[in-house]
Coordinates of C-alpha atoms and ligand atoms in Angstrom, one line a residue:
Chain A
X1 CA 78.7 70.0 83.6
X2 CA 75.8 69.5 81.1
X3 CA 77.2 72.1 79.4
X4 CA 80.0 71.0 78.9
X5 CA 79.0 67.3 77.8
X6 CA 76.5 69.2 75.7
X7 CA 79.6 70.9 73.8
X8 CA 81.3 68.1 73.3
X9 CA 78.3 66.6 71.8
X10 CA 78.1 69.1 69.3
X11 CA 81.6 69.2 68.5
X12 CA 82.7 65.6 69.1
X13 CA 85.9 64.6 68.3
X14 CA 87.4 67.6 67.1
X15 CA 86.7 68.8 70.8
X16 CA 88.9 68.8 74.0
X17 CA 88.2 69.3 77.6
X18 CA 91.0 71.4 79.4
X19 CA 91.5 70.4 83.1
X20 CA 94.7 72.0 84.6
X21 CA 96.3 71.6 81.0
X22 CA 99.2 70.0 82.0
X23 CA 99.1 67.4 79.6
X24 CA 97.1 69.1 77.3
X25 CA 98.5 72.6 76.8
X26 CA 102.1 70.9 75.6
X27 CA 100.8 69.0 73.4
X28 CA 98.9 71.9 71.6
X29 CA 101.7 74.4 72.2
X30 CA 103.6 71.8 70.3
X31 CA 100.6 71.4 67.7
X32 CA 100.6 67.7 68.5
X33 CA 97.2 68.3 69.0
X34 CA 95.2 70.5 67.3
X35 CA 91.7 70.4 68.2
X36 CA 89.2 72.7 66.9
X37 CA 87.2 73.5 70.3
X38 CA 88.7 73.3 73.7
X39 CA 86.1 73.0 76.2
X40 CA 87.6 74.6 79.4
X41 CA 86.0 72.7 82.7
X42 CA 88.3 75.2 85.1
X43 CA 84.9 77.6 85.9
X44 CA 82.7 74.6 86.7
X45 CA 81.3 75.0 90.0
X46 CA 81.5 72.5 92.8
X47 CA 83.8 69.8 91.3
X48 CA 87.1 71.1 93.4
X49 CA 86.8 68.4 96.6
X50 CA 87.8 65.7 98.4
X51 CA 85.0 64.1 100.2
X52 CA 85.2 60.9 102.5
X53 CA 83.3 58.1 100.9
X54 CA 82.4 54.6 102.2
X55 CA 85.6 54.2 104.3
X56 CA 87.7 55.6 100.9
X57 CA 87.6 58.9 99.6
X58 CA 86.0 60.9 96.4
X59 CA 87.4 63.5 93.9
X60 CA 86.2 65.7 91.8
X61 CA 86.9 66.6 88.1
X62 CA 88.4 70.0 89.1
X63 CA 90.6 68.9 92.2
X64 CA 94.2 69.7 91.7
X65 CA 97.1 67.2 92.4
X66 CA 98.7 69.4 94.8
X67 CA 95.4 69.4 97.2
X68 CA 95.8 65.8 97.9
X69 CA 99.3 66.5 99.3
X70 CA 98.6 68.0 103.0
X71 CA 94.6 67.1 102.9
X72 CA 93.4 65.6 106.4
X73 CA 90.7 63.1 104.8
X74 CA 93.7 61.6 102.5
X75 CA 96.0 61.9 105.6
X76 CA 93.7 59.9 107.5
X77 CA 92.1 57.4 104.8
X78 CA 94.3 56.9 102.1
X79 CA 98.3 58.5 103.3
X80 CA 99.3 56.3 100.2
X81 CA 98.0 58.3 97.3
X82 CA 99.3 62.0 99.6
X83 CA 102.9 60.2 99.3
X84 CA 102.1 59.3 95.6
X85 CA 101.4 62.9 94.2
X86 CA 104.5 63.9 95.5
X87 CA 106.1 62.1 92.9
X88 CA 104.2 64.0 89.9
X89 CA 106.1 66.6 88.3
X90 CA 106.7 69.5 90.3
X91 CA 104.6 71.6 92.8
X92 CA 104.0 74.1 89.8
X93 CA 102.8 71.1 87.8
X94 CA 100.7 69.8 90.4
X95 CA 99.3 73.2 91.3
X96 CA 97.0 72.8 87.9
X97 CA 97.1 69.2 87.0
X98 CA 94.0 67.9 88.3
X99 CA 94.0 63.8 89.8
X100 CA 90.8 63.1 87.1
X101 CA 92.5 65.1 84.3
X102 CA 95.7 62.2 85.0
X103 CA 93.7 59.4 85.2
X104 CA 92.0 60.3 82.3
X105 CA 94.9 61.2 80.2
X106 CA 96.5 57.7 80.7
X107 CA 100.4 58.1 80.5
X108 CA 101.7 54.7 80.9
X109 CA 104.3 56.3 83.1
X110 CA 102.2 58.2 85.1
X111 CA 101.7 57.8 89.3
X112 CA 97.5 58.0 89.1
X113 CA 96.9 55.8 87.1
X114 CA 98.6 53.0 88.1
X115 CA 97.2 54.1 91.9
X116 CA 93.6 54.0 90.3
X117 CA 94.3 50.1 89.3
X118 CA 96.2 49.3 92.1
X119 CA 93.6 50.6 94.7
X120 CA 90.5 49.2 92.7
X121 CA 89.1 53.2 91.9
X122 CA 85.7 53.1 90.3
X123 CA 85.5 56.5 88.0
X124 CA 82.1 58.3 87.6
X125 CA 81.7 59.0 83.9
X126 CA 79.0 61.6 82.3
X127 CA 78.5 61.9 78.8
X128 CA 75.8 62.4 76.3
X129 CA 73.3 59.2 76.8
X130 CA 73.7 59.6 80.9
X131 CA 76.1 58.4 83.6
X132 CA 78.0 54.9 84.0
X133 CA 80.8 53.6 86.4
X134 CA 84.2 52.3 85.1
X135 CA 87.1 50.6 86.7
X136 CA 90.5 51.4 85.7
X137 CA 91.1 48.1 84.2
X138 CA 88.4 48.9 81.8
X139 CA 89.3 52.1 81.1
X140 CA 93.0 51.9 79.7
X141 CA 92.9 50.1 76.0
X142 CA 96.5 51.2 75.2
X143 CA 98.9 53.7 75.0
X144 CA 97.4 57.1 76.0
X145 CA 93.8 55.1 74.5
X146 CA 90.9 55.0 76.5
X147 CA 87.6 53.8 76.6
X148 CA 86.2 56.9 76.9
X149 CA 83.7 58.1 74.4
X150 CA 84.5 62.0 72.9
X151 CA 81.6 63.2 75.0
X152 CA 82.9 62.0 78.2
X153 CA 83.9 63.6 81.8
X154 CA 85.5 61.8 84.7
X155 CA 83.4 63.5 86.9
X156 CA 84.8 62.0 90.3
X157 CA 87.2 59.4 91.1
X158 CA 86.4 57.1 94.2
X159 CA 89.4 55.2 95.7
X160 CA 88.5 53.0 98.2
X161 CA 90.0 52.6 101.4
X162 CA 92.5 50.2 102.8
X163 CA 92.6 47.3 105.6
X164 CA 93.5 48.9 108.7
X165 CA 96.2 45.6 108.2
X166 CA 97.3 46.9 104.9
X167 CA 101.2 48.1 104.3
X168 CA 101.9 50.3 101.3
X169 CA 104.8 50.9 99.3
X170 CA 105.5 53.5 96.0
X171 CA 109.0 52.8 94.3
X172 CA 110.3 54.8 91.2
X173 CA 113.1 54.9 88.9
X174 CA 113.1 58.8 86.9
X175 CA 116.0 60.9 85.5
X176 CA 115.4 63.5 87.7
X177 CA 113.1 63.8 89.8
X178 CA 110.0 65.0 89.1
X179 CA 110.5 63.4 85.7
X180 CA 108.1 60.7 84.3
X181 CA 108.8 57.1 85.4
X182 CA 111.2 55.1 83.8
X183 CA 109.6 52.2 85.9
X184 CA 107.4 52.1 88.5
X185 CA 105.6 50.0 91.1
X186 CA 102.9 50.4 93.4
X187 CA 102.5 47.5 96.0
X188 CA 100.0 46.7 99.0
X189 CA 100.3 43.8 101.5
X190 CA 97.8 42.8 104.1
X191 CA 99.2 40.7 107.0
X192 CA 97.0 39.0 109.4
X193 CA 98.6 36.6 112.1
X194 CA 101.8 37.0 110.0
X195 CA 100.6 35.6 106.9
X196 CA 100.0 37.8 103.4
X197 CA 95.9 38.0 103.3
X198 CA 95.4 40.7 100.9
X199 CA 98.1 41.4 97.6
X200 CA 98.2 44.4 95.3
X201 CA 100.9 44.8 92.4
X202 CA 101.1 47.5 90.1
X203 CA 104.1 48.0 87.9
X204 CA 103.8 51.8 85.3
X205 CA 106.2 52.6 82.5
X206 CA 106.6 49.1 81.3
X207 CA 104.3 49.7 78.3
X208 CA 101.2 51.0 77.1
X209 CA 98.9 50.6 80.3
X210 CA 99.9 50.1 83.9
X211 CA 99.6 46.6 84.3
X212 CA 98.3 44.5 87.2
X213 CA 99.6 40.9 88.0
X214 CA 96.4 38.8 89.7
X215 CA 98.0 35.6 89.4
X216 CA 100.6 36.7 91.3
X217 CA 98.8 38.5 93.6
X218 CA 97.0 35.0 94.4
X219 CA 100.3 33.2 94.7
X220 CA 101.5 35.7 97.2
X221 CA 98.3 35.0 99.1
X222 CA 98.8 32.6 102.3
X223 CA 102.1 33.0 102.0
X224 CA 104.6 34.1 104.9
X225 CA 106.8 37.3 104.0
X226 CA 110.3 36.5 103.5
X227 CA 113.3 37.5 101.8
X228 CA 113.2 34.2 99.4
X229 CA 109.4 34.9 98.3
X230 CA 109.6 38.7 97.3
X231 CA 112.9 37.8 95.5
X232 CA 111.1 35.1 93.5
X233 CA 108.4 37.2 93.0
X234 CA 110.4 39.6 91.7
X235 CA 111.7 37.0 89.1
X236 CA 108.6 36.8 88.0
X237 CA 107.5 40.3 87.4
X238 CA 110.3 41.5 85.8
X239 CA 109.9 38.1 83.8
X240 CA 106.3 38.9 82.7
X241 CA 106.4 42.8 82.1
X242 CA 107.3 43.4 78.2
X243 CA 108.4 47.2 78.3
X244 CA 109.5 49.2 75.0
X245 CA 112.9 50.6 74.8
X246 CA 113.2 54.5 74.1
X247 CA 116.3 57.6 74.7
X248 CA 115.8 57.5 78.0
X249 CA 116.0 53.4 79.2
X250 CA 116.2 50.3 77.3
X251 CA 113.3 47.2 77.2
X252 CA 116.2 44.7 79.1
X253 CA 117.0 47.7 81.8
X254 CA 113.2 48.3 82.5
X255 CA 112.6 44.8 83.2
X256 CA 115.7 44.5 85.2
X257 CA 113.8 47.9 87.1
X258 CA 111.0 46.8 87.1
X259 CA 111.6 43.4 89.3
X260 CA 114.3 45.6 91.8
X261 CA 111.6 47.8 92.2
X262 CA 108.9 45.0 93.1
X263 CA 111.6 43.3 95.7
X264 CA 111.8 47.0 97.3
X265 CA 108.0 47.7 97.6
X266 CA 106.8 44.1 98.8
X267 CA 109.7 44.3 101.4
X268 CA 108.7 47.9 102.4
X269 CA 105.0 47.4 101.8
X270 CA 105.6 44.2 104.4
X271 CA 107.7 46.4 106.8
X272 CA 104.6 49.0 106.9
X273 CA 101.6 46.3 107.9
X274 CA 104.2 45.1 110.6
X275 CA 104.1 48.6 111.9
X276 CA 107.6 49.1 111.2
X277 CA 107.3 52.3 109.2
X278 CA 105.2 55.6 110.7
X279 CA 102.5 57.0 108.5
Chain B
X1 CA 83.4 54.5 70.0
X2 CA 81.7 55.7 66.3
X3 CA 80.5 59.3 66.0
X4 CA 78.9 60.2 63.0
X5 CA 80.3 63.0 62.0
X6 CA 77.5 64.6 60.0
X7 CA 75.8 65.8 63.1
X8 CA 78.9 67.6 64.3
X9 CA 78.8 71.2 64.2
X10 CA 81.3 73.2 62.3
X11 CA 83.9 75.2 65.3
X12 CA 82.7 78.5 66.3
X13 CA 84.9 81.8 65.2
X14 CA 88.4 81.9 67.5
X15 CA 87.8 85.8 68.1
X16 CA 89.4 87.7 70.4
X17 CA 87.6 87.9 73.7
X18 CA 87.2 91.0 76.3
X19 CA 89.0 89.9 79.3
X20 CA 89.4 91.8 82.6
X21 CA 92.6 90.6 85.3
X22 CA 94.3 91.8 88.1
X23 CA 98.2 92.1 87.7
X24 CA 100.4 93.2 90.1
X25 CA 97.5 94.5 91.8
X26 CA 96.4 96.3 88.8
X27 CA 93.4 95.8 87.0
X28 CA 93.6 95.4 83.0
X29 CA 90.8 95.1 80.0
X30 CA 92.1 93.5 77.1
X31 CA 91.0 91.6 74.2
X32 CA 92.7 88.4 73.9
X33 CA 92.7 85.5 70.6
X34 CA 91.6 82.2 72.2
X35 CA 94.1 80.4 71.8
X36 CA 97.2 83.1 72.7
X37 CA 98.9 81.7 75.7
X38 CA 98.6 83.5 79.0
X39 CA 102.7 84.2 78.9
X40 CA 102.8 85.3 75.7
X41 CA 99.8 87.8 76.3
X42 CA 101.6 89.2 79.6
X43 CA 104.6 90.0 77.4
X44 CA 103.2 91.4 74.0
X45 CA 99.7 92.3 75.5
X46 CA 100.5 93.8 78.7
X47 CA 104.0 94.5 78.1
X48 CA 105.3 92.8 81.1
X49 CA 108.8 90.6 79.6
X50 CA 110.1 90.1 83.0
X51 CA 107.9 86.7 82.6
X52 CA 110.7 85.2 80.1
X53 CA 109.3 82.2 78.0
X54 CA 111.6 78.9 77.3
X55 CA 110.0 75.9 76.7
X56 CA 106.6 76.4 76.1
X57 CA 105.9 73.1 77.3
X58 CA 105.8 73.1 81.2
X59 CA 109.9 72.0 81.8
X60 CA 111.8 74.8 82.3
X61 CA 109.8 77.1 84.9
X62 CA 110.7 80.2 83.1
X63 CA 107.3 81.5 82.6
X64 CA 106.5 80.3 86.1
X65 CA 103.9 83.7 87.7
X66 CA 101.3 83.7 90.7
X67 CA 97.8 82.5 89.6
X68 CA 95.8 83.5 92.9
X69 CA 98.6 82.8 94.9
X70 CA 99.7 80.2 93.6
X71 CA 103.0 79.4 91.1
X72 CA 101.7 77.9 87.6
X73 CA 103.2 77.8 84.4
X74 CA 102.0 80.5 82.5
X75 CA 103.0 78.7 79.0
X76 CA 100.4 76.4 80.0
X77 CA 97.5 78.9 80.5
X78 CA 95.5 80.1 77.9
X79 CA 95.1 84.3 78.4
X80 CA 91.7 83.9 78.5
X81 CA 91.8 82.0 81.4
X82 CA 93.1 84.4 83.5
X83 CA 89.7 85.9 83.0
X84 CA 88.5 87.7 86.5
X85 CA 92.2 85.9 88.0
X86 CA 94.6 87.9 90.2
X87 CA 98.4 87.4 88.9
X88 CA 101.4 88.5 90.1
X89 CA 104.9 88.7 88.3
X90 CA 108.1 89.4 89.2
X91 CA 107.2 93.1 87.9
X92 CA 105.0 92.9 91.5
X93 CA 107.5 92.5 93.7
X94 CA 110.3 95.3 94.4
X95 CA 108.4 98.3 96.3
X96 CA 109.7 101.0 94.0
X97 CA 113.7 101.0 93.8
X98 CA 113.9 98.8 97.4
X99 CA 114.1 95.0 96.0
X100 CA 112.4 92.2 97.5
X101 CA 114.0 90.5 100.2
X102 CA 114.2 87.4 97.6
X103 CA 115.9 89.3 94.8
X104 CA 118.2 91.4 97.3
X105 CA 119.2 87.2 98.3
X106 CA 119.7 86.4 95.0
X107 CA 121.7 89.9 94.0
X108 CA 124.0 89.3 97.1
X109 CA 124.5 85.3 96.2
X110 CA 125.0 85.6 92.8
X111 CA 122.3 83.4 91.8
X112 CA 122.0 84.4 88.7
X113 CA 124.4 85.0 85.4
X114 CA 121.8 85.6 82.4
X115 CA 118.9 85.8 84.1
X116 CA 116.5 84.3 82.1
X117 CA 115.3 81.8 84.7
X118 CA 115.5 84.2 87.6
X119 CA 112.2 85.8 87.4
X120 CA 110.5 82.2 87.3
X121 CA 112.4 80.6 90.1
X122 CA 112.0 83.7 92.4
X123 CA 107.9 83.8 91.7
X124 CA 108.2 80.1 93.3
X125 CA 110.3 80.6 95.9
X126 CA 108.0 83.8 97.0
X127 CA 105.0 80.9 97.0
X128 CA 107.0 78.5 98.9
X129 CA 107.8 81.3 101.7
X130 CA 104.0 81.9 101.7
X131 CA 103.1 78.6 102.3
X132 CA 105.8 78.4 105.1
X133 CA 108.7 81.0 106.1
X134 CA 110.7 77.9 107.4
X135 CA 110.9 75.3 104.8
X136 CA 112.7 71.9 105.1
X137 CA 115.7 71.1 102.9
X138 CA 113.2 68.7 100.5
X139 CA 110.5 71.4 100.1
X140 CA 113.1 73.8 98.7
X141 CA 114.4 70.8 96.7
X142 CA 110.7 70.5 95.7
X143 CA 111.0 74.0 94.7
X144 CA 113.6 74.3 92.9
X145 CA 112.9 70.8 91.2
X146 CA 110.8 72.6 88.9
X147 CA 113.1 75.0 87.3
X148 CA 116.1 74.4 84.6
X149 CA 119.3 77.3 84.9
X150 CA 121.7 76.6 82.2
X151 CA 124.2 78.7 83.9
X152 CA 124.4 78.8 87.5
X153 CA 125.3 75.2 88.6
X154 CA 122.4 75.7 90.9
X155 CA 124.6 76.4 94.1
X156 CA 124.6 79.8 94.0
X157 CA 120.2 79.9 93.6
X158 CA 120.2 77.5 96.5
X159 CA 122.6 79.9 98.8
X160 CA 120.4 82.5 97.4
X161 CA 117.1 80.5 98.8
X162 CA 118.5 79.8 102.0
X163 CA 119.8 83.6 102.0
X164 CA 116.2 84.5 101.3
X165 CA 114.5 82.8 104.0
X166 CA 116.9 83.8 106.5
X167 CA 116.4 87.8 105.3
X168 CA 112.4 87.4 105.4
X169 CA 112.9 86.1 109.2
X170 CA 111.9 82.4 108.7
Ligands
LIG301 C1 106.9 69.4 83.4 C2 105.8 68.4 83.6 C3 106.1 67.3 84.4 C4 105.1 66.3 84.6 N1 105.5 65.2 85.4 C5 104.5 64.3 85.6 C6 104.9 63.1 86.4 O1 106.0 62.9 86.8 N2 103.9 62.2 86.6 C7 102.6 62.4 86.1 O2 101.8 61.5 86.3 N3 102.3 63.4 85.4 C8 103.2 64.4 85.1 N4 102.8 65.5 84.4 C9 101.5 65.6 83.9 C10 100.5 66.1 84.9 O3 100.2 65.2 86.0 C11 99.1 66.4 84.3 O4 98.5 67.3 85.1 C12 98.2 65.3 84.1 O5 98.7 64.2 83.3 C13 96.9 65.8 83.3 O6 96.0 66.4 84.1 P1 95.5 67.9 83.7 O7 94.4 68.2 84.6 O8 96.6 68.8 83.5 O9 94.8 67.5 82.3 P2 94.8 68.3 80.9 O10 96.1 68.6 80.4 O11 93.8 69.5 81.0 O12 94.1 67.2 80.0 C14 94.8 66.0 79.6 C15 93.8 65.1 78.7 O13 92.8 64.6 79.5 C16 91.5 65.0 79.1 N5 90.8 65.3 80.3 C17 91.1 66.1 81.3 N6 90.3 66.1 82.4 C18 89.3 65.1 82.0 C19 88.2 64.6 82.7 N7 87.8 65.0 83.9 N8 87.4 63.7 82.0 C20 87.8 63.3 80.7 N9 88.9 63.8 80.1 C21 89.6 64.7 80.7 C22 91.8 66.3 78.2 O14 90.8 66.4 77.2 C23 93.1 65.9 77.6 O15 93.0 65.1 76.5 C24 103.8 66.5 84.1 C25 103.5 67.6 83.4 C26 104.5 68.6 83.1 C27 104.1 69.8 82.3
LIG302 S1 108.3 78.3 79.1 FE1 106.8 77.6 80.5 S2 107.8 76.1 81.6 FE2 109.2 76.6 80.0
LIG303 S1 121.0 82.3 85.0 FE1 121.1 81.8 83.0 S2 119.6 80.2 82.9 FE2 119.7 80.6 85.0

């Protein structure tokens, strides 16, 4: 891992690291990038696990999508993010594609991402002048811009656990599947005695960053589930989200999306903490 | 973040590289240019064109071979990658002029017209029958998901899936 950091030192910008390439290799295949030095990470030892963590669970920089599929400690700890790299790509995407690689990448419309911000991930970042801790929130400037400096590494992504009261939900609108979100939303309730105690939106695809919606997430707070509040709430999502139109959906249709899609994961999110839904 | 770029070394020579692989249970020394993808090196390097390329961009699953078992894209490889890696192609997988129980499947189905995704769709069902002989419905889905056919409809590759599982004993 030095090395590595040590490589892109030397070459700065006009260096790449290549993870599983999935991102990557198009885009130079395509020469829409053309760096002058690609770093490969792939023979690093040691960075290919999933770890339990402080009731969540770590990842390292060379730990494929696919592993997080059928892993016991994400079965047990975290079944969310097992269900949500099933939506990436295909299993021949996910058998390279690494979860830091993703999450580092930053596609708007990408499933990691928006998981990393919705389940408050911290990201362990190495680069030349030592080691630092970044939230998601932090790390996404804009579309597929981040914070990181040239000489940086994800080097392991943390994801936290849930409530033992927490419900979950994943909803997406693609093409085809396996395609890249049109929209997407990533919701968490926690019920105790029947009231929402704990609120998590994400919505993806509606613009240059998956965004978050705290004020919401406050208002849904003390609240009793119902039909009438995750409708309203929807209202207000798809009223706040401010997606661009492109060939494949326009900006009116991914805010219509994007507030279906909220209605349909608070409800199913709701059902889960109820214990209405296995796994 | 601001780099000054005075301190930034100029990129080291892209020459070809010595690499050693395992294909088909072979093992090859070749040189290979950095940045020559590991597909294209299989075909013009190696000589194996059953791997057929497409996209080049990770869509289409025609270029899809076994990297250690497991079905990547080989369009998104770098050769030198494959560096001290076992492969396997579709080249691997008859046993001299008896085919495969997945390509007898897809001969006796008609799952194929041109061919040119065939080789790639049959390297990730043979993964997905590794990883279980009896798959659901959705993990053949799954499968399949990641390939384009621009002739078949996709009917007859899915008769010739289910054919395949049912010939290997699953
Ligand atoms: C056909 C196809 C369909 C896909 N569908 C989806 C989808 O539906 N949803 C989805 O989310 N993704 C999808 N992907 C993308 C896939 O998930 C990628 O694997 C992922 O976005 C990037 O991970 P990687 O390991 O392949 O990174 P790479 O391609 O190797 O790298 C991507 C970028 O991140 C940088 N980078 C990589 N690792 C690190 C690190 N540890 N620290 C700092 N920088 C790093 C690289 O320098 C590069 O700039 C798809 C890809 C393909 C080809
Ligand atoms: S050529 Fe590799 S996926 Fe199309
Ligand atoms: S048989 Fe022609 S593309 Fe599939």
């Amino acid at each position: 891992m030095e090395e590595a950091v040590g490589l892109l030192g030397l070459y700065g910008p006009e260096a790449k690291i290549l993870a599983g390439g999935q991102s990557l290799m198009p885009l130079l295949n395509m020469r829409l990038a053309r760096p002058s030095v690609i770093v490969d990470i792939n023979r690093i030892g040691e960075m290919d696990y999933i770890r339990p963590s402080d009731g969540g669970i770590a990842i390292g920089a060379l730990t494929r999508e696919r592993r997080v599929e059928d892993d016991p400690i994400v079965a047990e700890r975290l079944p969310l993010l097992a269900a949500l790299v099933k939506w990436i790509g295909h299993p021949q995407i996910r058998n390279r594609g690494t979860v830091c690689g993703s999450i580092a990448h930053g596609d708007p419309a990408a499933e990691l991402p928006a998981a990393a911000l919705a389940l408050d991930a911290e990201l362990a970042v190495v680069g030349k002048s030592g080691t630092r801790t970044l939230s998601p929130d932090d790390l996404y400037l804009g579309y597929l811009a981040t914070s990181l400096a040239p000489d940086e590494i994800i080097r392991e992504v943390r994801f936290p656990g849930l409530p033992a009261n927490a419900g979950w939900s994943i909803q997406e609108v693609a093409r085809r599947h396996g395609d890249f979100a049109l929209v997407g939303v990533i919701a968490v309730l926690g019920l105790t005695e029947g009231r929402i105690s704990e609120a998590r939106l994400v919505c993806f695809g509606v613009g240059g960053r998956p965004v978050r919606f705290p004020e919401i997430e406050g208002q849904l707070v003390g609240s009793t589930p119902s039909e009438d509040l995750f409708s309203a709430t929807a209202r207000q999502v798809s009223a706040s989200v401010d997606p661009d139109g492109d060939i494949h959906a326009s900006a009116a249709y991914r805010k219509e999306v994007a507030g279906v899609l909220t209605r349909r994961a608070l409800e199913q999110a709701s059902e889960r903490a109820k214990g209405g839904i296995q796994s | 973040m601001s780099v000054d770029i005075r301190s930034q070394a100029e990129a080291p020579e892209a020459a070809p590289r010595a690499i050693t692989l395992t294909v088909n249970g072979k093992r090859y020394s070749a040189r290979a240019e950095p940045r020559k993808t590991l597909a294209d090196f299989l075909r013009e390097d190696l000589g194996l064109t059953g791997t057929r390329v497409g996209c080049e961009h990770g869509s289409c699953g025609a270029c899809t071979v076994l990297l250690n078992g497991a079905a990547v894209r080989s369009c998104l490889m770098l050769a030198v990658q494959a560096d001290g890696q076992e492969l396997m192609t579709i080249e691997g997988l008859a046993d001299g002029n008896q085919l495969h129980p997945i390509q007898q499947a897809f001969w006796e189905e008609h799952g194929l017209q041109c061919g040119y995704c065939t080789a790639g769709i049959i390297m990730s069902l043979y993964e997905m029958l590794r990883r279980n002989p009896k798959p659901s419905d959705e993990e053949i889905y799954d499968t399949l998901g990641g390939h384009l056919c621009r002739c078949t409809g996709y009917q007859d590759i899915l008769k010739s899936a289910k054919l395949a599982i049912k010939l290997i004993g699953g």
